Amino acid sequence: MHSKLIGLSVVLVVPMMIGCEVAENTTSNVLTIRNPVHLESHLDSARIEATQSTTAAGEKSEPVEWRFDQAQPAWKPLRPLRRSQGPVTVSRIEDGLRLSLTETSGGHGGIYVDLPDWASRDWAYVSIRAKAIGEADHIELGFNLRQEIDSKIGASSPLKWDGDQISLIQDGDPHTYLLRTDWNWMGREGSWKQLGVEIGGEVGSSVQILAITLIPRGDEFSDEAAGSRVVGRESEQRRAIFCHLPAKLEYQVDVPDKARFHFGMGVVNDDAPITFRVVATVSGGDPTILFEESYADTKRWGDRHVSLDRFAGSEIALTLEAESEQEAELESESGSSVALWSVPTLSRLDPPDRPNIILYVLDAGGADFMSAYEYNRRTTPNLERLAATGAVFERAFSNATWTKPSTASFMTSLHHSVLGGYANDADPLPDQAVTMAEHMHRAGYQTAVFTANPFAGRISGLDRAVDVMRDAGIEKNTESSSQLQAYFWRWREAFPAHPFWVHIQTTDVHMPYHPPAPFAGTYVSPKDRETYHDWEKRLREAGTHNPYSDVYERNGIDRPSHAELHRGLYDESMAHNDHQIGRLVEGLERSGEWENTLLIVAADHGYVAASYRVMDPLPPKWAYGAEGSIPFFNSHLTSIPMIFIWPGHIAPGQRFSEPVSMIDLLPTVLDLAGLAPAELAQGHSLAPLLLGEGSWQSRPVILDEFTVDPTSGELRGTLEVVDGRWGASLEINPEPADEEIADDMRRPSPLLLYDLWDDPFTLQSLHVEHPDLVEKYTRLLQLQWQESRELGKRFTRSSEAPLTSEQLETLRALGYIQ
């Protein structure tokens, strides 16, 4: 159950009071500020005085868990208030509780449990482990039973207060969903007498509840007096130091000229304001208060900075203090309060020794549809101008055909199969895989990620070593570039130190295609746009876009016209994103940062929808059948932009025709930044080409995308190679043959071979005509597979990340889940 917190003071490093628990730390490093210094990474160098956590004191605020592989008689069906409706059907199964939507219950219903008048403010989240079966589409929370229908507002739910609602992933696999308890402000008034969990969806669908856990507010901070965590506010995740009050953290700092201290204030509870104070003391001198402010906003960060100019050339003790005037009262009622110092960074305003780096990724940005790559519509005039000032790789490939596997690969320079393949939407990177952000953060870079696709963020484990991350909560994914760039500038204003590394990943050219004015209407009229979205609605309701079926004819849709409208909306969205890239560069020029910024424009994959919607005639049926798949190196799927601009370092006007891969990105960035290479990388640095230094050897490009068989645990997929003009695709661990599959739906050979110079859209495999090449590339890819399997033994995955409502709503908007 929920325990009260009991405060016990402790000092780390140097004892401050008699009778307290002391942990000795012999580290006495003086921090020097050459590059940004992240104080949360140097807690071992700090002298910490803070209130002892409840774990060491013998008590802890415990979560409350109900596991439904055991009988849970306290949970009962919710009874609808309308007499015409019945409850969901509840039945015990081996590993959980099944809630089924019937004709009587309609599309909604759930279960509830009585609670002993718990204060709602003491709880932060409800974690639900569940499987969605059929067309069950969401789970939501509710609190406290209602006795009758509220006639004033027409509310008929048996639960009085609404809570957070979350979309379900309809793949039949178990997932952990994290729902906030404070989604509705009414839910924080008074006490909880009942907790309800409701499901919604189509009649005949069901949800299997495996476990429900009620998580206390501040529980993530209960195991230590002080430490570092990633903490969220307003859809923004930040690295932060937490400390139980009252607290002091003292660092010894050698202060250079033009030094600054930047930080964000944050609080966990709204019981009372917390006073944040920054104090500097020169040896033998009196303390100087540089900053003092009371702060009480639990929803937002309070970003501040102080100048250290007066201490230039001196060594100081920099002390971060946090206290509350009502601390004694808080301790007696609910335990010590917690203060958060987010992204506490020491920096100097001098020009950086290393370049700032902006990795700008256009999610689903196909090079085939960019005028910078000779597309026949002027969709990217800004990229054309930028490309002329830097270097363009004309044959760049993504490593996979969609965001989750592709981004994981190019951020680690490891192929998808080495990282473990795709098991489900929430499987993270292995802990042993070092990301680009981790490399940059270790080198003293400030790091940030602003993405409109959650698969490029926390869900995939790509938040590690990121100072500031936004990967959900985007208002309009088709206008994400302007919003993400606004976040970028807000971050630069709050944390203006150099050097910085930022990953921006936009979804302007990702479905569902609603380009804004003035780009809307450039290629598709308002009337045609309305027609397109009506057709899309019909196809979604039909459950398929399969061009080989009669779904288009049955729904009165002309397939070539639908494809052309689709392309037009994509092109308008591309023009909008290109315009925003131009605005970003203008801002960097105004700020004086452009001359020392390495800008890389790339994509995680191509315009996948074009691979079948814009082709006429269509490729062979087997390419999209149950037994086959279109090769990854199809130009629409993985042909991407890769453009490097670094004024004064990368010569302008360079264009390279050698095949290269996004997996080469990490080695290239480390090389250009003058950092040590990654200990393990499957890509190769392109810096010798870009800088015209030394020799560079062209290599075949490997494409690698795999799923984990849920029964056997084997990896299944295709391993492919682009070698000059040839592309070869080898099927790995194919599914057992199904006799009911028609011959024209079967993959005709384990290895398919294509002439990419004459057939970039992979319409005709030449495996029969070239048996010598089939033998050559079969052997090459089998050796590659053996190497990947051996490398894969170095990596183990941790548990999957819990899915939040913001992340899932963003994935739904992008079309990943229905």
JSON list of C-alpha atoms in Angstrom, two decimals, residues 609-806:
[
{"chain": "A", "resi": 609, "resn": "ALA", "atom": "CA", "xyz": [3.24, 4.85, -50.67]},
{"chain": "A", "resi": 610, "resn": "ALA", "atom": "CA", "xyz": [4.57, 5.66, -54.12]},
{"chain": "A", "resi": 611, "resn": "SER", "atom": "CA", "xyz": [6.01, 2.17, -54.45]},
{"chain": "A", "resi": 612, "resn": "TYR", "atom": "CA", "xyz": [2.63, 0.82, -55.48]},
{"chain": "A", "resi": 613, "resn": "ARG", "atom": "CA", "xyz": [0.15, 3.66, -55.78]},
{"chain": "A", "resi": 614, "resn": "VAL", "atom": "CA", "xyz": [1.78, 5.63, -58.59]},
{"chain": "A", "resi": 615, "resn": "MET", "atom": "CA", "xyz": [2.83, 2.70, -60.76]},
{"chain": "A", "resi": 616, "resn": "ASP", "atom": "CA", "xyz": [0.90, 1.90, -63.92]},
{"chain": "A", "resi": 617, "resn": "PRO", "atom": "CA", "xyz": [1.08, -0.90, -64.90]},
{"chain": "A", "resi": 618, "resn": "LEU", "atom": "CA", "xyz": [1.58, -2.52, -61.50]},
{"chain": "A", "resi": 619, "resn": "PRO", "atom": "CA", "xyz": [4.52, -4.80, -60.69]},
{"chain": "A", "resi": 620, "resn": "PRO", "atom": "CA", "xyz": [3.94, -8.58, -60.42]},
{"chain": "A", "resi": 621, "resn": "LYS", "atom": "CA", "xyz": [1.41, -9.65, -57.77]},
{"chain": "A", "resi": 622, "resn": "TRP", "atom": "CA", "xyz": [3.91, -11.72, -55.83]},
{"chain": "A", "resi": 623, "resn": "ALA", "atom": "CA", "xyz": [5.82, -8.54, -54.94]},
{"chain": "A", "resi": 624, "resn": "TYR", "atom": "CA", "xyz": [3.01, -7.66, -52.52]},
{"chain": "A", "resi": 625, "resn": "GLY", "atom": "CA", "xyz": [1.69, -11.10, -51.72]},
{"chain": "A", "resi": 626, "resn": "ALA", "atom": "CA", "xyz": [1.89, -13.06, -48.48]},
{"chain": "A", "resi": 627, "resn": "GLU", "atom": "CA", "xyz": [5.06, -14.85, -49.59]},
{"chain": "A", "resi": 628, "resn": "GLY", "atom": "CA", "xyz": [6.95, -12.01, -51.21]},
{"chain": "A", "resi": 629, "resn": "SER", "atom": "CA", "xyz": [7.87, -8.37, -50.74]},
{"chain": "A", "resi": 630, "resn": "ILE", "atom": "CA", "xyz": [9.05, -5.57, -52.95]},
{"chain": "A", "resi": 631, "resn": "PRO", "atom": "CA", "xyz": [12.86, -5.24, -52.67]},
{"chain": "A", "resi": 632, "resn": "PHE", "atom": "CA", "xyz": [13.98, -2.60, -50.20]},
{"chain": "A", "resi": 633, "resn": "PHE", "atom": "CA", "xyz": [16.25, -0.97, -52.75]},
{"chain": "A", "resi": 634, "resn": "ASN", "atom": "CA", "xyz": [13.25, -0.08, -54.90]},
{"chain": "A", "resi": 635, "resn": "SER", "atom": "CA", "xyz": [13.91, 3.58, -55.61]},
{"chain": "A", "resi": 636, "resn": "HIS", "atom": "CA", "xyz": [10.70, 4.79, -53.98]},
{"chain": "A", "resi": 637, "resn": "LEU", "atom": "CA", "xyz": [11.28, 2.82, -50.78]},
{"chain": "A", "resi": 638, "resn": "THR", "atom": "CA", "xyz": [14.83, 3.70, -49.79]},
{"chain": "A", "resi": 639, "resn": "SER", "atom": "CA", "xyz": [16.20, 6.33, -52.18]},
{"chain": "A", "resi": 640, "resn": "ILE", "atom": "CA", "xyz": [16.80, 9.27, -49.85]},
{"chain": "A", "resi": 641, "resn": "PRO", "atom": "CA", "xyz": [18.56, 12.62, -49.77]},
{"chain": "A", "resi": 642, "resn": "MET", "atom": "CA", "xyz": [21.94, 12.87, -48.08]},
{"chain": "A", "resi": 643, "resn": "ILE", "atom": "CA", "xyz": [23.34, 16.40, -48.19]},
{"chain": "A", "resi": 644, "resn": "PHE", "atom": "CA", "xyz": [26.22, 17.79, -46.11]},
{"chain": "A", "resi": 645, "resn": "ILE", "atom": "CA", "xyz": [26.83, 21.54, -45.69]},
{"chain": "A", "resi": 646, "resn": "TRP", "atom": "CA", "xyz": [29.62, 22.93, -43.51]},
{"chain": "A", "resi": 647, "resn": "PRO", "atom": "CA", "xyz": [30.75, 26.40, -44.63]},
{"chain": "A", "resi": 648, "resn": "GLY", "atom": "CA", "xyz": [34.49, 26.70, -45.02]},
{"chain": "A", "resi": 649, "resn": "HIS", "atom": "CA", "xyz": [35.13, 22.98, -44.49]},
{"chain": "A", "resi": 650, "resn": "ILE", "atom": "CA", "xyz": [33.14, 21.00, -47.06]},
{"chain": "A", "resi": 651, "resn": "ALA", "atom": "CA", "xyz": [33.81, 22.34, -50.56]},
{"chain": "A", "resi": 652, "resn": "PRO", "atom": "CA", "xyz": [30.69, 23.54, -52.39]},
{"chain": "A", "resi": 653, "resn": "GLY", "atom": "CA", "xyz": [29.23, 21.95, -55.48]},
{"chain": "A", "resi": 654, "resn": "GLN", "atom": "CA", "xyz": [30.34, 18.38, -54.84]},
{"chain": "A", "resi": 655, "resn": "ARG", "atom": "CA", "xyz": [28.16, 15.51, -56.09]},
{"chain": "A", "resi": 656, "resn": "PHE", "atom": "CA", "xyz": [29.04, 11.87, -55.48]},
{"chain": "A", "resi": 657, "resn": "SER", "atom": "CA", "xyz": [27.54, 8.98, -57.45]},
{"chain": "A", "resi": 658, "resn": "GLU", "atom": "CA", "xyz": [28.88, 6.15, -55.26]},
{"chain": "A", "resi": 659, "resn": "PRO", "atom": "CA", "xyz": [26.18, 4.17, -53.39]},
{"chain": "A", "resi": 660, "resn": "VAL", "atom": "CA", "xyz": [26.23, 5.09, -49.70]},
{"chain": "A", "resi": 661, "resn": "SER", "atom": "CA", "xyz": [24.03, 4.30, -46.75]},
{"chain": "A", "resi": 662, "resn": "MET", "atom": "CA", "xyz": [22.49, 5.99, -43.73]},
{"chain": "A", "resi": 663, "resn": "ILE", "atom": "CA", "xyz": [24.43, 3.50, -41.64]},
{"chain": "A", "resi": 664, "resn": "ASP", "atom": "CA", "xyz": [27.53, 5.49, -42.65]},
{"chain": "A", "resi": 665, "resn": "LEU", "atom": "CA", "xyz": [26.13, 8.56, -40.89]},
{"chain": "A", "resi": 666, "resn": "LEU", "atom": "CA", "xyz": [27.43, 7.96, -37.34]},
{"chain": "A", "resi": 667, "resn": "PRO", "atom": "CA", "xyz": [31.05, 7.23, -38.38]},
{"chain": "A", "resi": 668, "resn": "THR", "atom": "CA", "xyz": [30.96, 10.29, -40.64]},
{"chain": "A", "resi": 669, "resn": "VAL", "atom": "CA", "xyz": [29.65, 12.65, -37.94]},
{"chain": "A", "resi": 670, "resn": "LEU", "atom": "CA", "xyz": [32.21, 11.46, -35.40]},
{"chain": "A", "resi": 671, "resn": "ASP", "atom": "CA", "xyz": [35.00, 11.83, -37.95]},
{"chain": "A", "resi": 672, "resn": "LEU", "atom": "CA", "xyz": [33.97, 15.36, -39.02]},
{"chain": "A", "resi": 673, "resn": "ALA", "atom": "CA", "xyz": [33.65, 16.43, -35.37]},
{"chain": "A", "resi": 674, "resn": "GLY", "atom": "CA", "xyz": [37.14, 15.16, -34.60]},
{"chain": "A", "resi": 675, "resn": "LEU", "atom": "CA", "xyz": [35.90, 12.55, -32.14]},
{"chain": "A", "resi": 676, "resn": "ALA", "atom": "CA", "xyz": [37.08, 9.01, -31.59]},
{"chain": "A", "resi": 677, "resn": "PRO", "atom": "CA", "xyz": [35.37, 6.41, -33.80]},
{"chain": "A", "resi": 678, "resn": "ALA", "atom": "CA", "xyz": [32.69, 4.14, -32.36]},
{"chain": "A", "resi": 679, "resn": "GLU", "atom": "CA", "xyz": [34.02, 0.90, -30.90]},
{"chain": "A", "resi": 680, "resn": "LEU", "atom": "CA", "xyz": [31.59, -1.04, -33.06]},
{"chain": "A", "resi": 681, "resn": "ALA", "atom": "CA", "xyz": [30.11, 0.30, -36.29]},
{"chain": "A", "resi": 682, "resn": "GLN", "atom": "CA", "xyz": [29.04, -1.41, -39.51]},
{"chain": "A", "resi": 683, "resn": "GLY", "atom": "CA", "xyz": [29.10, 1.81, -41.51]},
{"chain": "A", "resi": 684, "resn": "HIS", "atom": "CA", "xyz": [32.13, 3.69, -42.81]},
{"chain": "A", "resi": 685, "resn": "SER", "atom": "CA", "xyz": [33.06, 7.35, -42.58]},
{"chain": "A", "resi": 686, "resn": "LEU", "atom": "CA", "xyz": [32.38, 9.46, -45.64]},
{"chain": "A", "resi": 687, "resn": "ALA", "atom": "CA", "xyz": [34.60, 12.27, -44.31]},
{"chain": "A", "resi": 688, "resn": "PRO", "atom": "CA", "xyz": [37.51, 11.49, -46.68]},
{"chain": "A", "resi": 689, "resn": "LEU", "atom": "CA", "xyz": [35.17, 12.03, -49.62]},
{"chain": "A", "resi": 690, "resn": "LEU", "atom": "CA", "xyz": [33.60, 15.16, -48.15]},
{"chain": "A", "resi": 691, "resn": "LEU", "atom": "CA", "xyz": [36.89, 16.80, -47.19]},
{"chain": "A", "resi": 692, "resn": "GLY", "atom": "CA", "xyz": [38.91, 15.56, -50.15]},
{"chain": "A", "resi": 693, "resn": "GLU", "atom": "CA", "xyz": [41.46, 14.00, -47.82]},
{"chain": "A", "resi": 694, "resn": "GLY", "atom": "CA", "xyz": [43.00, 10.57, -48.21]},
{"chain": "A", "resi": 695, "resn": "SER", "atom": "CA", "xyz": [41.49, 7.71, -50.15]},
{"chain": "A", "resi": 696, "resn": "TRP", "atom": "CA", "xyz": [37.98, 6.35, -49.94]},
{"chain": "A", "resi": 697, "resn": "GLN", "atom": "CA", "xyz": [36.91, 2.90, -51.08]},
{"chain": "A", "resi": 698, "resn": "SER", "atom": "CA", "xyz": [33.40, 2.33, -52.39]},
{"chain": "A", "resi": 699, "resn": "ARG", "atom": "CA", "xyz": [31.62, -0.61, -50.75]},
{"chain": "A", "resi": 700, "resn": "PRO", "atom": "CA", "xyz": [28.38, -2.47, -51.36]},
{"chain": "A", "resi": 701, "resn": "VAL", "atom": "CA", "xyz": [25.41, -1.09, -49.45]},
{"chain": "A", "resi": 702, "resn": "ILE", "atom": "CA", "xyz": [23.56, -3.53, -47.18]},
{"chain": "A", "resi": 703, "resn": "LEU", "atom": "CA", "xyz": [19.85, -3.18, -46.42]},
{"chain": "A", "resi": 704, "resn": "ASP", "atom": "CA", "xyz": [18.55, -5.16, -43.47]},
{"chain": "A", "resi": 705, "resn": "GLU", "atom": "CA", "xyz": [15.03, -5.33, -42.02]},
{"chain": "A", "resi": 706, "resn": "PHE", "atom": "CA", "xyz": [13.71, -8.18, -39.85]},
{"chain": "A", "resi": 707, "resn": "THR", "atom": "CA", "xyz": [10.82, -9.17, -37.62]},
{"chain": "A", "resi": 708, "resn": "VAL", "atom": "CA", "xyz": [10.92, -11.54, -34.67]},
{"chain": "A", "resi": 709, "resn": "ASP", "atom": "CA", "xyz": [8.76, -14.64, -35.09]},
{"chain": "A", "resi": 710, "resn": "PRO", "atom": "CA", "xyz": [6.48, -14.58, -32.01]},
{"chain": "A", "resi": 711, "resn": "THR", "atom": "CA", "xyz": [6.48, -18.38, -31.74]},
{"chain": "A", "resi": 712, "resn": "SER", "atom": "CA", "xyz": [10.04, -19.44, -32.50]},
{"chain": "A", "resi": 713, "resn": "GLY", "atom": "CA", "xyz": [11.88, -16.20, -31.72]},
{"chain": "A", "resi": 714, "resn": "GLU", "atom": "CA", "xyz": [13.69, -16.48, -35.08]},
{"chain": "A", "resi": 715, "resn": "LEU", "atom": "CA", "xyz": [14.37, -13.43, -37.20]},
{"chain": "A", "resi": 716, "resn": "ARG", "atom": "CA", "xyz": [12.53, -13.41, -40.53]},
{"chain": "A", "resi": 717, "resn": "GLY", "atom": "CA", "xyz": [13.00, -10.95, -43.34]},
{"chain": "A", "resi": 718, "resn": "THR", "atom": "CA", "xyz": [15.19, -10.05, -46.25]},
{"chain": "A", "resi": 719, "resn": "LEU", "atom": "CA", "xyz": [18.85, -9.14, -46.47]},
{"chain": "A", "resi": 720, "resn": "GLU", "atom": "CA", "xyz": [19.81, -7.08, -49.49]},
{"chain": "A", "resi": 721, "resn": "VAL", "atom": "CA", "xyz": [22.79, -5.56, -51.23]},
{"chain": "A", "resi": 722, "resn": "VAL", "atom": "CA", "xyz": [23.32, -2.74, -53.71]},
{"chain": "A", "resi": 723, "resn": "ASP", "atom": "CA", "xyz": [26.58, -3.30, -55.57]},
{"chain": "A", "resi": 724, "resn": "GLY", "atom": "CA", "xyz": [27.11, -0.82, -58.38]},
{"chain": "A", "resi": 725, "resn": "ARG", "atom": "CA", "xyz": [24.33, -1.40, -60.88]},
{"chain": "A", "resi": 726, "resn": "TRP", "atom": "CA", "xyz": [23.10, -4.62, -59.26]},
{"chain": "A", "resi": 727, "resn": "GLY", "atom": "CA", "xyz": [20.66, -5.12, -56.44]},
{"chain": "A", "resi": 728, "resn": "ALA", "atom": "CA", "xyz": [20.12, -8.53, -54.84]},
{"chain": "A", "resi": 729, "resn": "SER", "atom": "CA", "xyz": [17.50, -9.50, -52.26]},
{"chain": "A", "resi": 730, "resn": "LEU", "atom": "CA", "xyz": [17.85, -12.72, -50.22]},
{"chain": "A", "resi": 731, "resn": "GLU", "atom": "CA", "xyz": [14.97, -14.13, -48.19]},
{"chain": "A", "resi": 732, "resn": "ILE", "atom": "CA", "xyz": [16.03, -15.26, -44.68]},
{"chain": "A", "resi": 733, "resn": "ASN", "atom": "CA", "xyz": [14.04, -17.90, -42.74]},
{"chain": "A", "resi": 734, "resn": "PRO", "atom": "CA", "xyz": [10.98, -17.76, -45.00]},
{"chain": "A", "resi": 735, "resn": "GLU", "atom": "CA", "xyz": [7.60, -18.74, -43.63]},
{"chain": "A", "resi": 736, "resn": "PRO", "atom": "CA", "xyz": [6.57, -22.35, -44.40]},
{"chain": "A", "resi": 737, "resn": "ALA", "atom": "CA", "xyz": [4.94, -22.63, -47.81]},
{"chain": "A", "resi": 738, "resn": "ASP", "atom": "CA", "xyz": [1.14, -22.35, -47.84]},
{"chain": "A", "resi": 739, "resn": "GLU", "atom": "CA", "xyz": [-0.45, -24.50, -50.54]},
{"chain": "A", "resi": 740, "resn": "GLU", "atom": "CA", "xyz": [-3.45, -22.16, -50.74]},
{"chain": "A", "resi": 741, "resn": "ILE", "atom": "CA", "xyz": [-1.34, -19.27, -52.01]},
{"chain": "A", "resi": 742, "resn": "ALA", "atom": "CA", "xyz": [-1.64, -18.83, -55.74]},
{"chain": "A", "resi": 743, "resn": "ASP", "atom": "CA", "xyz": [1.48, -19.25, -57.84]},
{"chain": "A", "resi": 744, "resn": "ASP", "atom": "CA", "xyz": [1.42, -15.61, -58.99]},
{"chain": "A", "resi": 745, "resn": "MET", "atom": "CA", "xyz": [1.56, -14.54, -55.34]},
{"chain": "A", "resi": 746, "resn": "ARG", "atom": "CA", "xyz": [4.68, -16.53, -54.45]},
{"chain": "A", "resi": 747, "resn": "ARG", "atom": "CA", "xyz": [8.19, -15.13, -54.42]},
{"chain": "A", "resi": 748, "resn": "PRO", "atom": "CA", "xyz": [9.76, -16.83, -57.47]},
{"chain": "A", "resi": 749, "resn": "SER", "atom": "CA", "xyz": [13.24, -17.34, -55.99]},
{"chain": "A", "resi": 750, "resn": "PRO", "atom": "CA", "xyz": [15.01, -17.04, -52.61]},
{"chain": "A", "resi": 751, "resn": "LEU", "atom": "CA", "xyz": [17.32, -14.50, -54.22]},
{"chain": "A", "resi": 752, "resn": "LEU", "atom": "CA", "xyz": [15.97, -11.83, -56.54]},
{"chain": "A", "resi": 753, "resn": "LEU", "atom": "CA", "xyz": [18.30, -9.88, -58.82]},
{"chain": "A", "resi": 754, "resn": "TYR", "atom": "CA", "xyz": [17.72, -6.46, -60.40]},
{"chain": "A", "resi": 755, "resn": "ASP", "atom": "CA", "xyz": [19.55, -4.13, -62.74]},
{"chain": "A", "resi": 756, "resn": "LEU", "atom": "CA", "xyz": [19.09, -0.86, -60.85]},
{"chain": "A", "resi": 757, "resn": "TRP", "atom": "CA", "xyz": [20.42, 1.27, -63.68]},
{"chain": "A", "resi": 758, "resn": "ASP", "atom": "CA", "xyz": [17.74, 0.13, -66.10]},
{"chain": "A", "resi": 759, "resn": "ASP", "atom": "CA", "xyz": [15.07, -0.91, -63.55]},
{"chain": "A", "resi": 760, "resn": "PRO", "atom": "CA", "xyz": [15.25, 1.37, -60.48]},
{"chain": "A", "resi": 761, "resn": "PHE", "atom": "CA", "xyz": [11.67, 0.50, -59.48]},
{"chain": "A", "resi": 762, "resn": "THR", "atom": "CA", "xyz": [12.43, -3.26, -59.44]},
{"chain": "A", "resi": 763, "resn": "LEU", "atom": "CA", "xyz": [9.74, -4.39, -61.86]},
{"chain": "A", "resi": 764, "resn": "GLN", "atom": "CA", "xyz": [11.60, -7.38, -63.32]},
{"chain": "A", "resi": 765, "resn": "SER", "atom": "CA", "xyz": [13.87, -9.81, -61.47]},
{"chain": "A", "resi": 766, "resn": "LEU", "atom": "CA", "xyz": [16.75, -11.18, -63.56]},
{"chain": "A", "resi": 767, "resn": "HIS", "atom": "CA", "xyz": [17.61, -14.18, -61.37]},
{"chain": "A", "resi": 768, "resn": "VAL", "atom": "CA", "xyz": [16.93, -16.61, -64.23]},
{"chain": "A", "resi": 769, "resn": "GLU", "atom": "CA", "xyz": [19.06, -14.70, -66.74]},
{"chain": "A", "resi": 770, "resn": "HIS", "atom": "CA", "xyz": [22.13, -14.35, -64.47]},
{"chain": "A", "resi": 771, "resn": "PRO", "atom": "CA", "xyz": [22.77, -17.55, -62.45]},
{"chain": "A", "resi": 772, "resn": "ASP", "atom": "CA", "xyz": [26.39, -16.50, -61.88]},
{"chain": "A", "resi": 773, "resn": "LEU", "atom": "CA", "xyz": [25.31, -13.30, -60.14]},
{"chain": "A", "resi": 774, "resn": "VAL", "atom": "CA", "xyz": [22.69, -15.22, -58.15]},
{"chain": "A", "resi": 775, "resn": "GLU", "atom": "CA", "xyz": [25.44, -17.49, -56.86]},
{"chain": "A", "resi": 776, "resn": "LYS", "atom": "CA", "xyz": [27.76, -14.55, -56.12]},
{"chain": "A", "resi": 777, "resn": "TYR", "atom": "CA", "xyz": [25.22, -12.50, -54.17]},
{"chain": "A", "resi": 778, "resn": "THR", "atom": "CA", "xyz": [23.71, -15.48, -52.38]},
{"chain": "A", "resi": 779, "resn": "ARG", "atom": "CA", "xyz": [27.16, -16.27, -51.02]},
{"chain": "A", "resi": 780, "resn": "LEU", "atom": "CA", "xyz": [27.86, -12.63, -50.13]},
{"chain": "A", "resi": 781, "resn": "LEU", "atom": "CA", "xyz": [24.55, -12.16, -48.29]},
{"chain": "A", "resi": 782, "resn": "GLN", "atom": "CA", "xyz": [24.82, -15.48, -46.45]},
{"chain": "A", "resi": 783, "resn": "LEU", "atom": "CA", "xyz": [28.24, -14.39, -45.15]},
{"chain": "A", "resi": 784, "resn": "GLN", "atom": "CA", "xyz": [26.73, -11.04, -44.16]},
{"chain": "A", "resi": 785, "resn": "TRP", "atom": "CA", "xyz": [23.96, -12.89, -42.31]},
{"chain": "A", "resi": 786, "resn": "GLN", "atom": "CA", "xyz": [26.48, -14.99, -40.39]},
{"chain": "A", "resi": 787, "resn": "GLU", "atom": "CA", "xyz": [28.39, -11.85, -39.41]},
{"chain": "A", "resi": 788, "resn": "SER", "atom": "CA", "xyz": [25.20, -10.14, -38.25]},
{"chain": "A", "resi": 789, "resn": "ARG", "atom": "CA", "xyz": [24.20, -13.14, -36.16]},
{"chain": "A", "resi": 790, "resn": "GLU", "atom": "CA", "xyz": [27.60, -13.21, -34.47]},
{"chain": "A", "resi": 791, "resn": "LEU", "atom": "CA", "xyz": [27.53, -9.47, -33.77]},
{"chain": "A", "resi": 792, "resn": "GLY", "atom": "CA", "xyz": [23.97, -9.78, -32.48]},
{"chain": "A", "resi": 793, "resn": "LYS", "atom": "CA", "xyz": [25.18, -12.00, -29.64]},
{"chain": "A", "resi": 794, "resn": "ARG", "atom": "CA", "xyz": [26.77, -8.91, -28.07]},
{"chain": "A", "resi": 795, "resn": "PHE", "atom": "CA", "xyz": [23.41, -7.26, -27.52]},
{"chain": "A", "resi": 796, "resn": "THR", "atom": "CA", "xyz": [20.48, -7.95, -25.21]},
{"chain": "A", "resi": 797, "resn": "ARG", "atom": "CA", "xyz": [17.27, -5.98, -25.08]},
{"chain": "A", "resi": 798, "resn": "SER", "atom": "CA", "xyz": [15.89, -4.50, -21.89]},
{"chain": "A", "resi": 799, "resn": "SER", "atom": "CA", "xyz": [12.16, -4.48, -21.16]},
{"chain": "A", "resi": 800, "resn": "GLU", "atom": "CA", "xyz": [9.95, -2.58, -23.55]},
{"chain": "A", "resi": 801, "resn": "ALA", "atom": "CA", "xyz": [9.12, 1.06, -22.93]},
{"chain": "A", "resi": 802, "resn": "PRO", "atom": "CA", "xyz": [5.63, 1.89, -21.63]},
{"chain": "A", "resi": 803, "resn": "LEU", "atom": "CA", "xyz": [3.47, 3.66, -24.18]},
{"chain": "A", "resi": 804, "resn": "THR", "atom": "CA", "xyz": [1.89, 7.02, -23.32]},
{"chain": "A", "resi": 805, "resn": "SER", "atom": "CA", "xyz": [-1.33, 8.48, -24.66]},
{"chain": "A", "resi": 806, "resn": "GLU", "atom": "CA", "xyz": [0.53, 11.28, -26.47]}
]
